[in-house]
GROMACS .gro file of C-alpha atoms in nm:
model
  142
    1UNK     CA    1   0.017  -0.022   0.017
    2UNK     CA    2   0.143   0.336  -0.110
    3UNK     CA    3   0.193   0.627   0.136
    4UNK     CA    4  -0.081   0.910   0.049
    5UNK     CA    5   0.210   1.155   0.058
    6UNK     CA    6   0.423   0.931  -0.149
    7UNK     CA    7   0.316   0.949  -0.525
    8UNK     CA    8   0.432   1.076  -0.884
    9UNK     CA    9   0.135   1.325  -0.897
   10UNK     CA   10   0.260   1.694  -0.892
   11UNK     CA   11   0.272   1.820  -0.538
   12UNK     CA   12  -0.039   2.080  -0.660
   13UNK     CA   13  -0.267   1.816  -0.733
   14UNK     CA   14  -0.186   1.654  -0.365
   15UNK     CA   15  -0.330   1.952  -0.114
   16UNK     CA   16  -0.323   1.735   0.155
   17UNK     CA   17   0.018   1.651   0.147
   18UNK     CA   18   0.121   2.045   0.066
   19UNK     CA   19  -0.121   2.142   0.363
   20UNK     CA   20   0.110   1.884   0.593
   21UNK     CA   21   0.428   2.003   0.488
   22UNK     CA   22   0.331   2.372   0.529
   23UNK     CA   23   0.238   2.266   0.888
   24UNK     CA   24   0.570   2.083   0.951
   25UNK     CA   25   0.764   2.341   0.800
   26UNK     CA   26   0.573   2.618   1.070
   27UNK     CA   27   0.634   2.371   1.338
   28UNK     CA   28   1.006   2.360   1.258
   29UNK     CA   29   1.052   2.745   1.219
   30UNK     CA   30   0.846   2.772   1.555
   31UNK     CA   31   1.058   2.521   1.725
   32UNK     CA   32   1.428   2.671   1.582
   33UNK     CA   33   1.279   3.003   1.690
   34UNK     CA   34   1.240   2.891   2.067
   35UNK     CA   35   1.559   2.714   2.065
   36UNK     CA   36   1.748   3.028   1.939
   37UNK     CA   37   1.594   3.180   2.224
   38UNK     CA   38   1.631   2.933   2.477
   39UNK     CA   39   2.020   2.921   2.377
   40UNK     CA   40   2.053   3.298   2.432
   41UNK     CA   41   1.909   3.251   2.787
   42UNK     CA   42   2.189   2.970   2.820
   43UNK     CA   43   2.433   3.190   2.739
   44UNK     CA   44   2.370   3.439   2.921
   45UNK     CA   45   2.358   3.473   3.284
   46UNK     CA   46   2.021   3.423   3.393
   47UNK     CA   47   2.028   3.054   3.420
   48UNK     CA   48   2.370   3.041   3.620
   49UNK     CA   49   2.180   2.953   3.951
   50UNK     CA   50   1.968   2.702   3.806
   51UNK     CA   51   2.281   2.481   3.666
   52UNK     CA   52   2.474   2.528   3.986
   53UNK     CA   53   2.171   2.342   4.141
   54UNK     CA   54   2.184   2.073   3.920
   55UNK     CA   55   2.524   1.996   4.021
   56UNK     CA   56   2.709   1.952   3.719
   57UNK     CA   57   2.898   2.302   3.671
   58UNK     CA   58   2.805   2.582   3.417
   59UNK     CA   59   3.008   2.327   3.090
   60UNK     CA   60   2.677   2.165   3.114
   61UNK     CA   61   2.487   2.515   3.062
   62UNK     CA   62   2.732   2.591   2.764
   63UNK     CA   63   2.697   2.257   2.610
   64UNK     CA   64   2.314   2.277   2.648
   65UNK     CA   65   2.302   2.603   2.451
   66UNK     CA   66   2.547   2.497   2.221
   67UNK     CA   67   2.329   2.216   2.127
   68UNK     CA   68   1.985   2.378   2.111
   69UNK     CA   69   2.142   2.660   1.864
   70UNK     CA   70   2.292   2.375   1.654
   71UNK     CA   71   1.975   2.172   1.663
   72UNK     CA   72   1.788   2.526   1.580
   73UNK     CA   73   1.946   2.588   1.278
   74UNK     CA   74   1.939   2.206   1.144
   75UNK     CA   75   1.572   2.234   1.182
   76UNK     CA   76   1.537   2.503   0.916
   77UNK     CA   77   1.803   2.320   0.677
   78UNK     CA   78   1.624   2.063   0.487
   79UNK     CA   79   1.863   1.838   0.459
   80UNK     CA   80   1.940   1.832   0.837
   81UNK     CA   81   1.599   1.845   0.979
   82UNK     CA   82   1.541   1.517   1.072
   83UNK     CA   83   1.863   1.448   1.244
   84UNK     CA   84   1.818   1.819   1.427
   85UNK     CA   85   1.484   1.699   1.516
   86UNK     CA   86   1.626   1.379   1.664
   87UNK     CA   87   1.916   1.562   1.838
   88UNK     CA   88   1.693   1.799   2.001
   89UNK     CA   89   1.438   1.567   2.126
   90UNK     CA   90   1.786   1.390   2.307
   91UNK     CA   91   1.861   1.731   2.479
   92UNK     CA   92   1.495   1.757   2.578
   93UNK     CA   93   1.484   1.382   2.738
   94UNK     CA   94   1.779   1.499   2.941
   95UNK     CA   95   1.620   1.810   3.019
   96UNK     CA   96   1.298   1.634   3.165
   97UNK     CA   97   1.526   1.388   3.336
   98UNK     CA   98   1.716   1.701   3.518
   99UNK     CA   99   1.378   1.851   3.583
  100UNK     CA  100   1.225   1.526   3.740
  101UNK     CA  101   1.521   1.388   3.936
  102UNK     CA  102   1.761   1.647   4.016
  103UNK     CA  103   1.566   1.980   4.060
  104UNK     CA  104   1.361   1.983   4.382
  105UNK     CA  105   1.105   2.216   4.215
  106UNK     CA  106   1.150   2.112   3.879
  107UNK     CA  107   0.872   2.151   3.589
  108UNK     CA  108   0.941   1.880   3.310
  109UNK     CA  109   0.625   2.019   3.096
  110UNK     CA  110   0.784   2.248   2.860
  111UNK     CA  111   1.096   2.010   2.824
  112UNK     CA  112   0.858   1.723   2.751
  113UNK     CA  113   0.654   1.906   2.511
  114UNK     CA  114   0.939   2.068   2.302
  115UNK     CA  115   1.091   1.708   2.273
  116UNK     CA  116   0.782   1.572   2.167
  117UNK     CA  117   0.755   1.826   1.881
  118UNK     CA  118   1.112   1.760   1.801
  119UNK     CA  119   1.086   1.389   1.788
  120UNK     CA  120   0.739   1.445   1.565
  121UNK     CA  121   0.991   1.630   1.329
  122UNK     CA  122   1.233   1.332   1.322
  123UNK     CA  123   0.974   1.086   1.215
  124UNK     CA  124   0.819   1.311   0.959
  125UNK     CA  125   1.120   1.387   0.821
  126UNK     CA  126   1.303   1.010   0.856
  127UNK     CA  127   1.384   1.010   0.482
  128UNK     CA  128   1.637   1.298   0.560
  129UNK     CA  129   1.766   1.107   0.848
  130UNK     CA  130   1.809   0.788   0.655
  131UNK     CA  131   2.006   0.994   0.368
  132UNK     CA  132   2.224   1.198   0.598
  133UNK     CA  133   2.331   0.875   0.752
  134UNK     CA  134   2.389   0.656   0.445
  135UNK     CA  135   2.590   0.990   0.278
  136UNK     CA  136   2.780   1.013   0.611
  137UNK     CA  137   2.846   0.645   0.597
  138UNK     CA  138   2.976   0.638   0.241
  139UNK     CA  139   3.225   0.902   0.351
  140UNK     CA  140   3.395   0.715   0.633
  141UNK     CA  141   3.430   0.414   0.380
  142UNK     CA  142   3.643   0.673   0.159
   0.00000   0.00000   0.00000
């Protein structure tokens, strides 16, 4: 059974596929904007106390900010969007764990929501993930 999104018809003849693609790009751009905002907070001084409370040191704050910024950039590059979604889902899984188990008054709702949306992007853009990993494996073999 063929997917309703994978067909040889021109894109204009598939309004559902076009609407779904527009929806996914909207989600990706909004996620990217949030992660850029979040990275700017992480690179500032506002979250120093929270990361001190976590107990792993400030290097984790800079690493998290760097990963979120890289993921935000990747979300808006078609070839990297699936991998970026997968990476950001991993970062948010770590954030959920931190909020639940390391912080006394942690709230895991926002990281769980963001991680779910990032994972949705990774699943929907799984073809780009497969292509990127195949190309990377080809470069390693050379």
